Short mmCIF file of C-alpha atoms in Angstrom, two decimals:
data_model
loop_
_atom_site.label_atom_id
_atom_site.label_comp_id
_atom_site.label_asym_id
_atom_site.label_seq_id
_atom_site.Cartn_x
_atom_site.Cartn_y
_atom_site.Cartn_z
CA MET A 1 12.37 60.77 -41.91
CA PRO A 2 14.05 61.82 -38.59
CA PRO A 3 13.19 59.32 -35.54
CA PRO A 4 10.48 60.19 -33.62
CA ASP A 5 11.14 62.42 -30.57
CA SER A 6 7.49 61.56 -28.68
CA ILE A 7 5.51 57.48 -28.11
CA VAL A 8 2.92 57.35 -26.47
CA GLY A 9 2.37 53.83 -24.11
CA TYR A 10 0.60 53.53 -21.38
CA THR A 11 1.26 52.29 -17.34
CA GLN A 12 0.55 48.52 -16.65
CA ALA A 13 -0.99 48.71 -13.92
CA ASP A 14 -3.66 51.01 -14.35
CA ARG A 15 -3.28 51.44 -18.12
CA VAL A 16 -2.71 55.00 -17.43
CA ARG A 17 -1.46 57.29 -21.01
CA VAL A 18 1.61 57.89 -21.11
CA ARG A 19 3.61 60.46 -23.12
CA LEU A 20 7.77 60.22 -23.26
CA VAL A 21 9.31 62.71 -24.44
CA LEU A 22 13.21 63.24 -26.18
CA GLU A 23 13.30 66.63 -24.33
CA ASP A 24 17.17 68.60 -25.19
CA ARG A 25 19.17 66.77 -22.26
CA PHE A 26 16.60 65.02 -20.72
CA LEU A 27 13.61 62.00 -21.43
CA LEU A 28 10.56 63.48 -19.74
CA ILE A 29 8.00 61.40 -18.59
CA ASP A 30 4.65 62.97 -19.00
CA HIS A 31 1.19 60.91 -17.16
CA ALA A 32 -1.54 62.80 -19.59
CA GLN A 33 -4.00 62.32 -16.02
CA GLU A 34 -4.61 65.33 -14.06
CA TYR A 35 -4.57 63.65 -9.66
CA SER A 36 -6.44 64.97 -7.28
CA GLY A 37 -5.72 65.64 -3.63
CA ASP A 38 -3.03 65.18 -1.27
CA THR A 39 -1.27 62.36 -2.67
CA SER A 40 2.17 62.33 -2.70
CA LEU A 41 3.46 60.73 -6.50
CA GLY A 42 7.52 60.85 -6.14
CA CYS A 43 9.57 62.31 -8.85
CA LEU A 44 12.42 59.49 -10.44
CA SER A 45 14.45 63.14 -10.53
CA PRO A 46 14.09 66.98 -9.35
CA ILE A 47 14.14 68.63 -12.81
CA SER A 48 10.59 68.90 -13.52
CA CYS A 49 8.29 67.65 -11.58
CA VAL A 50 5.40 70.16 -11.90
CA SER A 51 2.88 70.88 -9.21
CA ALA A 52 -0.74 71.99 -10.70
CA PRO A 53 -2.43 75.14 -8.24
CA SER A 54 -4.94 74.07 -6.00
CA THR A 55 -4.39 70.77 -4.91
CA ARG A 56 -4.25 69.69 -8.89
CA ILE A 57 -1.28 67.76 -9.25
CA LEU A 58 0.11 66.94 -12.48
CA ARG A 59 2.44 63.75 -12.35
CA GLN A 60 5.49 64.53 -14.70
CA VAL A 61 8.71 62.59 -14.27
CA SER A 62 12.63 63.47 -16.43
CA ILE A 63 15.51 60.45 -16.59
CA VAL A 64 18.74 62.68 -17.73
CA TYR A 65 20.13 61.06 -20.96
CA PHE A 66 23.56 60.35 -19.05
CA ASN A 67 20.93 58.32 -16.21
CA ILE A 68 19.79 55.45 -18.89
CA ILE A 69 21.06 52.99 -19.13
CA TRP A 70 19.79 51.10 -22.56
CA ALA A 71 16.18 50.92 -22.90
CA GLU A 72 14.57 47.91 -25.77
CA LEU A 73 10.90 46.67 -26.55
CA VAL A 74 9.90 43.10 -25.83
CA PRO A 75 7.48 41.28 -27.95
CA ALA A 76 4.20 40.53 -26.86
CA THR A 77 3.59 36.42 -25.80
CA LEU A 78 0.05 36.69 -26.27
CA GLN A 79 -1.53 36.93 -29.94
CA ASN A 80 -3.06 40.52 -29.20
CA GLN A 81 -1.83 41.72 -26.74
CA PRO A 82 0.66 44.04 -26.07
CA SER A 83 4.44 44.85 -26.34
CA VAL A 84 6.83 45.49 -23.62
CA LEU A 85 8.87 49.11 -23.42
CA THR A 86 11.49 48.94 -20.73
CA ILE A 87 13.96 51.53 -19.43
CA ASP A 88 16.59 50.37 -17.44
CA TYR A 89 18.14 53.62 -15.67
CA CYS A 90 19.65 54.93 -12.90
CA GLN A 91 18.30 56.73 -9.76
CA VAL A 92 21.78 59.43 -8.72
CA LYS A 93 21.03 61.31 -5.49
CA ASN A 94 22.60 64.73 -5.45
CA ASP A 95 25.69 63.39 -3.62
CA LYS A 96 26.86 60.91 -6.82
CA LYS A 97 25.44 58.12 -5.13
CA ALA A 98 23.47 55.82 -7.73
CA THR A 99 20.66 52.93 -7.84
CA LEU A 100 19.49 50.40 -10.09
CA ASP A 101 16.35 50.77 -11.43
CA HIS A 102 13.47 50.67 -14.73
CA VAL A 103 10.38 51.64 -16.39
CA SER A 104 7.67 49.83 -18.39
CA PHE A 105 4.88 51.17 -20.34
CA LEU A 106 3.04 49.02 -23.28
CA VAL A 107 2.74 49.57 -26.58
CA ASP A 108 0.14 49.64 -28.65
CA ALA A 109 0.60 47.53 -31.96
CA GLN A 110 0.53 49.88 -34.26
CA SER A 111 2.96 51.67 -32.71
CA GLU A 112 5.82 49.52 -31.91
CA ARG A 113 7.92 50.90 -35.54
CA ALA A 114 7.73 54.31 -34.15
CA CYS A 115 8.98 52.75 -30.70
CA GLU A 116 12.16 50.72 -31.97
CA ASP A 117 12.84 53.67 -33.95
CA TRP A 118 12.15 55.62 -30.79
CA ILE A 119 13.64 53.77 -28.81
CA ASP A 120 17.48 54.57 -31.23
CA ASN A 121 16.98 58.23 -30.92
CA LEU A 122 16.77 57.30 -27.14
CA LEU A 123 20.77 55.35 -27.00
CA SER A 124 21.93 58.19 -29.01
CA LYS A 125 20.48 61.19 -26.93
CA ALA A 126 22.51 58.31 -23.24
CA TYR A 127 25.61 57.56 -25.14
CA LYS A 128 26.38 60.80 -27.11
CA ASN A 129 30.10 60.82 -26.60
CA THR A 130 30.79 57.15 -25.73
CA ILE A 131 29.96 53.67 -27.16
CA ARG A 132 27.25 51.15 -26.66
CA ASN A 133 28.50 47.60 -25.11
CA LYS A 134 31.56 47.98 -24.02
CA ARG A 135 33.71 45.16 -24.75
CA LEU A 136 35.28 45.30 -21.06
CA LEU A 137 38.56 43.08 -19.36
CA VAL A 138 37.32 43.50 -14.94
CA LEU A 139 40.27 41.81 -13.41
CA ILE A 140 38.94 41.59 -9.48
CA ASN A 141 41.11 41.45 -7.01
CA PRO A 142 39.19 39.17 -4.10
CA PHE A 143 41.61 41.17 -1.67
CA GLY A 144 40.26 44.34 -2.23
CA GLY A 145 38.57 45.80 1.04
CA GLN A 146 39.23 43.69 3.68
CA GLY A 147 37.78 41.04 0.96
CA THR A 148 34.45 42.25 -0.06
CA ALA A 149 35.99 43.43 -3.92
CA MET A 150 34.56 40.13 -5.16
CA PRO A 151 30.29 40.15 -3.61
CA ARG A 152 30.26 43.83 -4.38
CA TYR A 153 31.24 44.01 -7.42
CA MET A 154 28.67 40.62 -8.06
CA LYS A 155 25.58 42.59 -5.95
CA TYR A 156 26.18 46.51 -7.45
CA SER A 157 28.31 46.50 -11.00
CA ALA A 158 27.65 42.74 -12.65
CA PRO A 159 24.24 43.68 -13.10
CA MET A 160 24.70 47.52 -13.97
CA LEU A 161 27.01 45.72 -16.82
CA ALA A 162 24.83 43.45 -17.37
CA ALA A 163 21.04 45.96 -18.10
CA ALA A 164 23.38 47.94 -20.07
CA ARG A 165 24.40 44.31 -21.92
CA CYS A 166 28.05 45.41 -21.60
CA ARG A 167 30.33 42.16 -22.60
CA VAL A 168 32.22 41.13 -20.03
CA ASP A 169 35.31 39.46 -19.28
CA GLU A 170 35.57 39.17 -15.56
CA ILE A 171 39.23 37.88 -14.49
CA GLU A 172 40.19 37.39 -10.77
CA THR A 173 43.74 37.63 -9.83
CA LYS A 174 44.87 34.98 -7.49
CA TYR A 175 48.80 36.85 -6.63
CA LYS A 176 50.80 40.18 -6.38
CA GLY A 177 51.79 40.76 -10.17
CA HIS A 178 49.05 38.82 -11.52
CA ALA A 179 47.56 41.81 -13.02
CA LEU A 180 50.35 43.01 -14.18
CA GLU A 181 51.45 39.26 -15.65
CA LEU A 182 47.59 39.06 -17.22
CA VAL A 183 48.01 42.47 -18.99
CA GLU A 184 51.62 41.82 -20.64
CA ASN A 185 50.58 38.35 -22.22
CA MET A 186 47.10 38.84 -22.87
CA GLU A 187 46.98 38.28 -27.47
CA GLY A 188 44.85 40.64 -29.05
CA LEU A 189 44.24 42.89 -25.48
CA GLU A 190 43.68 46.27 -27.61
CA HIS A 191 41.42 44.73 -30.16
CA LYS A 192 39.53 43.25 -27.72
CA TYR A 193 37.95 45.48 -25.25
CA ASP A 194 37.12 48.89 -25.18
CA ALA A 195 38.05 49.05 -21.38
CA ILE A 196 39.81 47.32 -18.38
CA VAL A 197 38.22 47.74 -15.47
CA CYS A 198 40.47 47.33 -11.79
CA CYS A 199 37.02 46.92 -9.88
CA SER A 200 40.15 47.13 -7.17
CA GLY A 201 42.13 49.53 -4.58
CA ASP A 202 45.10 52.10 -6.74
CA GLY A 203 47.14 48.61 -6.51
CA ILE A 204 45.85 46.72 -9.42
CA PRO A 205 45.85 49.66 -11.59
CA HIS A 206 49.26 50.72 -10.90
CA GLU A 207 50.12 46.79 -12.71
CA VAL A 208 48.03 47.68 -15.22
CA PHE A 209 50.19 50.43 -16.14
CA ASN A 210 53.09 48.30 -16.20
CA GLY A 211 51.22 45.65 -17.25
CA LEU A 212 51.65 47.71 -20.89
CA SER A 213 54.83 48.66 -20.63
CA LYS A 214 56.77 45.20 -21.19
CA ARG A 215 53.78 44.93 -23.99
CA THR A 216 54.99 44.20 -28.10
CA ASP A 217 53.51 46.68 -28.92
CA VAL A 218 53.03 48.99 -26.46
CA ALA A 219 51.30 52.36 -27.73
CA ALA A 220 48.08 50.14 -29.40
CA GLY A 221 48.46 48.48 -25.30
CA PHE A 222 48.27 52.16 -23.44
CA LYS A 223 45.66 53.46 -25.85
CA VAL A 224 42.81 50.39 -23.66
CA PRO A 225 41.74 52.95 -21.38
CA VAL A 226 42.06 52.09 -17.43
CA CYS A 227 40.01 52.81 -14.73
CA GLN A 228 38.00 51.92 -11.41
CA LEU A 229 35.50 50.25 -9.45
CA PRO A 230 36.01 50.94 -5.99
CA CYS A 231 36.73 48.38 -4.10
CA GLY A 232 40.05 49.18 -2.35
CA SER A 233 41.68 50.95 0.97
CA GLY A 234 42.46 53.67 -1.26
CA ASN A 235 40.51 54.08 -4.69
CA ALA A 236 41.79 56.92 -6.08
CA LEU A 237 41.76 56.93 -9.74
CA CYS A 238 38.57 56.27 -8.92
CA LEU A 239 37.45 59.69 -7.37
CA ASN A 240 40.05 61.99 -10.65
CA LEU A 241 37.46 59.90 -12.89
CA VAL A 242 34.36 60.19 -11.23
CA GLY A 243 34.00 62.33 -9.17
CA SER A 244 32.82 59.58 -6.02
CA ASN A 245 33.68 56.44 -4.74
CA ASP A 246 30.42 55.72 -4.58
CA LEU A 247 30.92 51.65 -6.41
CA GLN A 248 27.43 51.90 -7.98
CA PHE A 249 27.93 55.94 -9.70
CA ALA A 250 31.18 54.78 -10.86
CA THR A 251 30.05 51.82 -12.52
CA LEU A 252 27.14 53.89 -14.31
CA SER A 253 30.93 55.81 -15.13
CA VAL A 254 32.47 53.41 -17.07
CA ILE A 255 29.03 53.03 -18.51
CA LYS A 256 28.77 56.31 -19.94
CA GLY A 257 33.25 56.83 -19.52
CA ILE A 258 35.07 58.28 -22.02
CA PRO A 259 38.18 58.65 -23.58
CA ILE A 260 40.91 60.97 -22.30
CA SER A 261 44.27 61.19 -22.87
CA VAL A 262 47.20 61.05 -19.92
CA ASP A 263 50.45 61.78 -18.83
CA LEU A 264 52.08 58.39 -17.53
CA CYS A 265 55.96 58.54 -15.59
CA SER A 266 58.70 56.28 -15.62
CA LEU A 267 60.68 55.33 -12.32
CA THR A 268 63.71 53.50 -12.39
CA GLN A 269 65.35 52.93 -9.16
CA ASP A 270 68.31 50.02 -8.58
CA ASN A 271 67.95 49.08 -12.13
CA LYS A 272 64.61 48.50 -12.57
CA ARG A 273 62.25 50.71 -14.12
CA TYR A 274 58.04 50.88 -13.76
CA ILE A 275 55.21 52.80 -15.09
CA THR A 276 53.80 55.57 -12.13
CA PHE A 277 50.35 56.91 -12.73
CA LEU A 278 49.51 58.77 -9.81
CA SER A 279 51.82 59.34 -6.98
CA GLN A 280 55.39 59.33 -4.83
CA ALA A 281 55.88 60.11 -1.34
CA LEU A 282 59.18 60.19 1.20
CA GLY A 283 58.68 61.47 4.45
CA MET A 284 55.59 61.56 6.73
CA ILE A 285 52.48 60.70 3.82
CA ALA A 286 54.90 57.92 3.49
CA ASP A 287 54.92 57.06 7.07
CA CYS A 288 51.79 57.21 8.26
CA ASP A 289 50.61 55.76 4.96
CA LEU A 290 52.57 52.16 4.63
CA GLY A 291 54.54 53.14 8.84
CA THR A 292 51.13 52.70 9.56
CA GLU A 293 49.69 48.85 9.98
CA ASN A 294 50.47 48.38 13.27
CA MET A 295 47.38 50.62 13.79
CA ARG A 296 44.87 49.43 10.63
CA TRP A 297 42.19 48.48 13.62
CA MET A 298 42.03 52.50 13.89
CA GLY A 299 41.07 51.83 10.37
CA GLU A 300 41.04 54.98 8.59
CA SER A 301 41.32 57.26 11.22
CA ARG A 302 44.95 55.95 11.70
CA PHE A 303 46.70 57.70 9.08
CA THR A 304 45.62 61.20 10.50
CA VAL A 305 46.60 59.65 13.97
CA GLY A 306 50.12 59.39 12.69
CA LEU A 307 50.67 62.27 11.40
CA ILE A 308 49.62 64.47 14.11
CA MET A 309 52.42 62.30 15.46
CA ARG A 310 55.13 62.98 13.43
CA VAL A 311 54.70 66.68 13.66
CA LEU A 312 54.92 66.89 16.89
CA SER A 313 57.17 65.24 17.28
CA GLY A 314 58.85 67.13 14.33
CA ALA A 315 60.26 64.17 12.23
CA LYS A 316 62.11 64.66 10.04
CA TYR A 317 63.98 62.92 6.86
CA PRO A 318 67.23 63.37 5.73
CA CYS A 319 67.41 63.79 1.54
CA ARG A 320 69.07 65.58 -1.91
CA VAL A 321 66.26 66.57 -4.43
CA SER A 322 67.06 67.63 -8.30
CA VAL A 323 64.89 68.29 -9.96
CA ARG A 324 63.83 70.25 -13.68
CA ILE A 325 61.30 72.80 -11.96
CA SER A 326 59.31 73.88 -15.07
CA HIS A 327 56.83 76.38 -12.85
CA GLU A 328 57.15 77.63 -9.37
CA SER A 329 55.32 81.14 -9.38
CA ARG A 330 51.68 80.28 -8.02
CA THR A 331 50.88 82.38 -10.71
CA GLN A 332 52.46 80.85 -13.36
CA ILE A 333 51.28 77.49 -11.88
CA ARG A 334 47.38 79.46 -12.25
CA GLN A 335 48.11 80.32 -16.23
CA VAL A 336 49.50 76.65 -17.18
CA TYR A 337 46.38 74.94 -15.27
CA GLN A 338 44.15 76.92 -17.23
CA GLU A 339 46.67 76.64 -20.02
CA HIS A 340 45.76 73.29 -20.32
CA LYS A 341 42.51 72.72 -18.42
CA ASN A 342 40.79 72.35 -22.40
CA LYS A 343 43.32 71.02 -24.34
CA GLN A 344 42.72 67.27 -23.45
CA GLN A 345 42.58 64.69 -26.87
CA ILE A 346 43.37 61.21 -27.19
CA SER A 347 47.18 60.18 -27.40
CA THR A 348 48.65 59.17 -31.40
CA SER A 349 51.89 58.54 -30.39
CA GLU A 350 52.98 56.10 -32.93
CA HIS A 351 56.14 54.29 -29.99
CA SER A 352 56.76 50.68 -30.31
CA GLN A 353 58.05 49.78 -27.71
CA LEU A 354 58.74 52.20 -24.43
CA PRO A 355 59.86 56.11 -24.49
CA GLU A 356 63.68 56.16 -24.41
CA LEU A 357 64.55 58.24 -21.01
CA LYS A 358 65.85 61.76 -22.18
CA TYR A 359 67.34 61.88 -19.09
CA GLY A 360 68.78 59.51 -17.79
CA THR A 361 68.56 56.56 -15.22
CA VAL A 362 68.89 56.80 -11.30
CA ARG A 363 72.13 55.48 -12.14
CA ASP A 364 73.39 58.30 -14.46
CA PRO A 365 74.68 61.55 -13.52
CA VAL A 366 72.40 65.01 -12.32
CA PRO A 367 71.81 67.25 -15.39
CA GLU A 368 73.32 70.28 -15.09
CA ASP A 369 70.06 72.46 -15.45
CA TRP A 370 68.34 70.87 -12.43
CA LYS A 371 67.83 72.40 -9.11
CA THR A 372 69.49 70.46 -6.36
CA ILE A 373 67.74 71.51 -2.79
CA ASP A 374 69.61 69.35 0.17
CA SER A 375 67.70 69.49 2.66
CA SER A 376 68.03 67.51 6.40
CA SER A 377 64.60 68.91 7.66
CA LEU A 378 62.31 67.75 4.81
CA ALA A 379 58.49 67.18 6.10
CA VAL A 380 56.67 66.10 3.30
CA PHE A 381 57.71 65.27 -0.13
CA TYR A 382 54.73 64.87 -2.51
CA VAL A 383 55.17 64.56 -6.32
CA GLY A 384 51.22 63.66 -7.87
CA LYS A 385 49.51 63.11 -11.49
CA MET A 386 46.15 63.10 -10.30
CA PRO A 387 44.41 65.79 -7.82
CA TRP A 388 42.43 63.62 -5.40
CA VAL A 389 45.05 61.60 -3.27
CA SER A 390 42.10 60.34 -1.44
CA SER A 391 39.21 61.73 -0.92
CA ASP A 392 39.38 64.03 2.00
CA ALA A 393 42.91 64.59 0.19
CA LEU A 394 43.03 67.48 -2.31
CA PHE A 395 46.68 67.73 -2.40
CA PHE A 396 47.92 68.52 -5.85
CA PRO A 397 44.43 71.13 -7.17
CA ALA A 398 46.17 72.56 -10.16
CA ALA A 399 46.48 68.43 -11.48
CA LEU A 400 45.19 68.09 -15.23
CA PRO A 401 45.13 65.36 -17.58
CA ARG A 402 47.55 65.90 -20.38
CA ASP A 403 49.67 69.00 -19.04
CA GLY A 404 53.44 67.83 -19.29
CA TYR A 405 54.12 68.13 -15.44
CA LEU A 406 53.85 66.64 -12.23
CA ASP A 407 53.33 67.96 -9.78
CA MET A 408 55.45 68.51 -6.25
CA ILE A 409 55.26 69.88 -3.32
CA LEU A 410 57.37 70.38 0.13
CA ILE A 411 57.35 70.90 3.42
CA ASP A 412 59.94 71.94 5.16
CA SER A 413 59.97 70.51 8.94
CA SER A 414 61.64 73.97 10.22
CA ILE A 415 58.52 75.71 10.31
CA PRO A 416 55.82 76.25 12.89
CA LYS A 417 54.39 73.10 13.52
CA LYS A 418 50.90 74.80 13.96
CA GLU A 419 51.76 76.10 10.25
CA ILE A 420 52.79 72.26 9.01
CA PHE A 421 48.99 71.82 11.15
CA SER A 422 47.12 74.57 9.00
CA ILE A 423 49.13 73.36 5.48
CA LEU A 424 47.66 69.21 6.19
CA LEU A 425 44.34 70.59 7.62
CA GLY A 426 44.08 72.48 3.77
CA VAL A 427 44.42 69.58 2.06
CA ALA A 428 40.45 68.60 2.27
CA GLU A 429 39.41 71.54 -0.07
CA GLY A 430 42.27 72.35 -1.52
CA LYS A 431 43.61 75.54 0.46
CA HIS A 432 46.80 74.55 1.27
CA PHE A 433 47.48 75.41 -2.58
CA ASP A 434 47.60 79.41 -1.47
CA SER A 435 50.06 78.97 2.62
CA LYS A 436 53.60 80.88 2.24
CA TYR A 437 55.41 77.96 3.74
CA LEU A 438 54.63 75.50 1.80
CA HIS A 439 56.62 75.09 -1.77
CA TYR A 440 54.66 73.45 -4.87
CA TYR A 441 56.02 73.52 -8.07
CA LYS A 442 55.57 71.84 -11.91
CA VAL A 443 58.42 69.24 -12.67
CA ASP A 444 58.18 67.61 -15.55
CA ALA A 445 61.41 65.07 -13.67
CA TYR A 446 63.46 64.52 -10.40
CA ARG A 447 65.32 61.95 -8.88
CA ILE A 448 66.00 61.49 -4.91
CA GLU A 449 68.36 59.97 -2.60
CA PRO A 450 67.18 59.61 1.09
CA LYS A 451 69.89 60.39 3.68
CA ALA A 452 69.04 57.90 6.31
CA HIS A 453 69.57 53.85 6.40
CA SER A 454 65.26 52.80 6.34
CA GLY A 455 62.10 54.76 6.09
CA TYR A 456 59.38 54.57 3.82
CA ILE A 457 59.06 54.78 -0.30
CA SER A 458 55.94 55.24 -1.15
CA ILE A 459 54.96 54.68 -4.83
CA ASP A 460 51.42 54.87 -6.11
CA GLY A 461 49.88 53.73 -2.31
CA GLU A 462 52.66 50.69 -3.01
CA SER A 463 56.00 49.92 -0.34
CA PHE A 464 59.56 50.29 -2.91
CA ASN A 465 62.65 49.57 -0.89
CA PHE A 466 64.57 52.24 0.71
CA THR A 467 66.73 53.67 -2.55
CA PRO A 468 67.78 57.15 -4.30
CA PHE A 469 64.53 56.68 -7.73
CA GLN A 470 64.24 58.70 -10.64
CA VAL A 471 61.05 59.76 -12.05
CA GLU A 472 60.29 62.11 -15.63
CA LEU A 473 56.67 62.47 -17.42
CA HIS A 474 55.79 60.27 -20.83
CA PRO A 475 53.30 63.33 -22.25
CA GLY A 476 49.72 61.22 -23.28
CA LEU A 477 51.14 57.67 -22.74
CA GLY A 478 47.86 56.58 -21.44
CA THR A 479 43.97 56.16 -21.36
CA LEU A 480 41.89 57.05 -18.89
CA LEU A 481 37.57 56.02 -18.99
CA SER A 482 37.05 59.88 -17.16
CA ARG A 483 32.93 60.56 -16.55
CA THR A 484 33.08 64.01 -17.93
CA GLY A 485 36.40 63.83 -20.32
CA GLU A 486 38.94 65.64 -17.65
CA PHE A 487 39.17 64.87 -13.84
CA GLN A 488 36.99 65.24 -11.45
CA ALA A 489 38.18 68.17 -9.29
CA PRO A 490 37.21 72.43 -8.63
CA GLY A 491 40.63 73.12 -9.43
CA ILE A 492 42.36 76.17 -8.87
#
């Protein structure tokens, strides 16, 4: 016998009869009573608020399944008293901001068995594409967000994870590199957890991926999905996976997240090898990110002010770029984007160790088939694997989780300053992609050798030595936890 699609309960306050119906996309709560007058009844969601003619209002409330995180029937404590059906859910606004809420109804004793079956049906729909009761390793950087990461997590995220009956182990990181050590050395990581949640900026995810790369069984470690609760100054991973940097909406997205395969990259510099998941930068972008520490009192605007100052001064960053270009015309890049957009899947790699480097390290000769660009006037060198690098910077609109390519941007300082400003102003909506002054490539490996004696190199937002480095891509090596199973970007 199929589980019921509807049950009847009663409001706790006034015992109004309520019918709860499982529709295709949402739970419909139908108060089977008509109201008169001008009383405003409100609504949990705009999907199905129905107004009857004249002054008679039929009260209907709907909650989309994605927003429902738990439901249960609590038995009565006294004999002959009804049980209580409680549904925990999130109210989600159009700007992807969420708040935790719940509704409760009384259920007659004779309806309890049907209600239990109905709850199973409801939760099956609410968790259709993912698993319930996720086992989560939450790594909290207490210094993130100027020291607000822990109190914000406890206030906004922890109650939601508890309401969803997630099984959570929380660890507070003590120093730089602590998350890397924890992930590298934790026994049974891949069997104990359904995801690693970084309550931080982008620095902890960077450490997590590098910790996974050092484990004995690399393939198993990289199959554990990584995600982020936005509690730092840079939260690009969350923005790309969730489409919002609202902490409660991000928590809801962790609860409902879908594992997706993602390309990761190896970076070699000096005698070391690192994993990079987000971006690599030299030039104005790295300079404004890492070289404006003395302007922190300005908040996020320090980056914009720093960029304006450098464009007006005609800042140049001489370097040699050697690159293996796969696609360089906008037409080719659009074709690649459309071809790969709907081809995301979980990696089935069986490598027990980190993949071998196809192109050697930064200390090896540059492969003969790579293109070399020797520039004395480079303004921007920026390479990324995700579309958004911040909430107002869609630098890599053609980036996809697993297309086998990195997206590379080059801008020369010799072009008119107004064109540089035009490109940078267009970044907020990805409009810079079509600029004729912008070089946009799909690549799978490159090397950059700065010619200056000092400067800034930013890797996933972290400061690295100002020395040559080489990067190559590993298709589908990592796993992320995405709200919808893809990156949250408008595309091209």
